[in-house]
Amino acid sequence: MSVITDKKAFEKAVPIVVTDARRAAKLVASLGPIERRWAESAGFDGAPNTFCAIPDAKGNVARVLAGVADAEDPWALAFLPQKLPRARYELGKGPVAIRPENAVFAWDLGSYQFTRYKKGKRKPADLQVPESARVREWLQLAHAVRLVRDLVNTPAEDMGPEDLSDVAREQAERFGGQFDEWIGDELLAQNFPAIHAVGRAAARPPRLIELQWGNPKHPRVAIVGKGVCFDSGGLDIKSADGMRLMKKDMGGAAHAIALARLIMQRELPVRLHMLVPAVENAIAGNAFRPGDVVRTRKGLNVEVGNTDAEGRVILCDALAYAVEQKPRTLIDFATLTGAARVALGPELPVLFANDERLATRLAAASDAEQDPIWRLPLWRNYRRLFDSDVADFSNSGRGGFAGAIVAALFLDYFVPDDVAWAHFDVYAWNDASRPGRPVGGEAQGLRAVLAALS
């Protein structure tokens, strides 16, 4: 249950009094003698992510003092649900006021545990907050983040191309969208040869998943997500360590599906077109090879410099198809390069954009939502790094330079300048736990993009 918003279900709850380190001493001094001695003996000083549960005469929790760094931080209370004693809580009056929508977002995601294969460590505490439009919206955001996490955390055995398709179909049916897909050799018949080339060696056939929704008179927004459900590296096989987390290589698809869900759920005035090329990059006798030349939907021929640079190859067909529909805005998400992580680390997704107004809007939304992104340049001089002697260009760069930029520039060939396009190179994973963000799958940039589109 974790978050309760229906007032009919409300009951007596323990107040959470929020402070920061600057105002904690004054708060403690204002308490009654017994509560003050308890807080002082516990050493509560309002430090971020600390709390003091003050008991009543019967030994039950009567009040909780909680320390935060920033009242506007959407994760401010995320450390509490799995640490507080099991009980019903509510926001109390204190030196620091937490907005109800921030509280439910932090509480819901602070309660998150991936329990498909293993029981959770414990049941989280419950928070009751009166429902409002903003509270509803932020709970929707939290549930979309949960969707991303669940999809990314699920191993490839249970999250292959067909499983991704089932999730997308479920969202379409739930919100009145139109669903379609092309599977296996249908990709060749419908001119998606690059997607087919990457996925043809797998036992589970590749597919292109399509979801459309909204009024055709509204501005068209295309969302594309990389859906490599497992990446062995292909014939340029990854090391064991490099392959260990490759169940998450469909993280871009998880973002695209979650964003599509939010757009439909919020009934934004857009014509949504979501595309997910879903494949496994596997090894078999018919796998695509280094040195092969792959034809693309746009008619450009790509030399395979490295079979482990497969994500951009499937995305190019999906992007080419998306721009044929003349969208006003095109956004793609992809776990595309390790170079982006080397540049910015695991917590900061990379943004590339060919349109200054779109980039500015995304940056403003990132700041407003405290959902960090960082822009790198589409430095087209670097196109020389993937020149090819036998095809229009290669799918991999030379010399190991500017890996994230080279990957973005590859995609740039398939998006005309008159389409406002943003490409997010995301990690989609938490390497270390933080409050509300346990180790495992993670949504990055999702709230910022939704705000920019709203």
PDB file of C-alpha atoms in Angstrom, residues 29 78 88-89 116 188 265 349 432:
ATOM      1  CA  ALA A  29      14.561  22.834  22.189  1.00  0.00           C
ATOM      2  CA  ALA A  78      12.841   8.559   0.352  1.00  0.00           C
ATOM      3  CA  ARG A  88       0.830   4.858   9.396  1.00  0.00           C
ATOM      4  CA  TYR A  89       2.491   8.282   9.052  1.00  0.00           C
ATOM      5  CA  ARG A 116       9.642 -10.864  -8.931  1.00  0.00           C
ATOM      6  CA  LEU A 188      12.548  -7.307 -44.439  1.00  0.00           C
ATOM      7  CA  GLN A 265      -2.278   8.989 -18.910  1.00  0.00           C
ATOM      8  CA  PRO A 349      22.448  11.004 -18.745  1.00  0.00           C
ATOM      9  CA  ALA A 432      25.143   2.112  -5.761  1.00  0.00           C
TER      10      ALA A 432
END
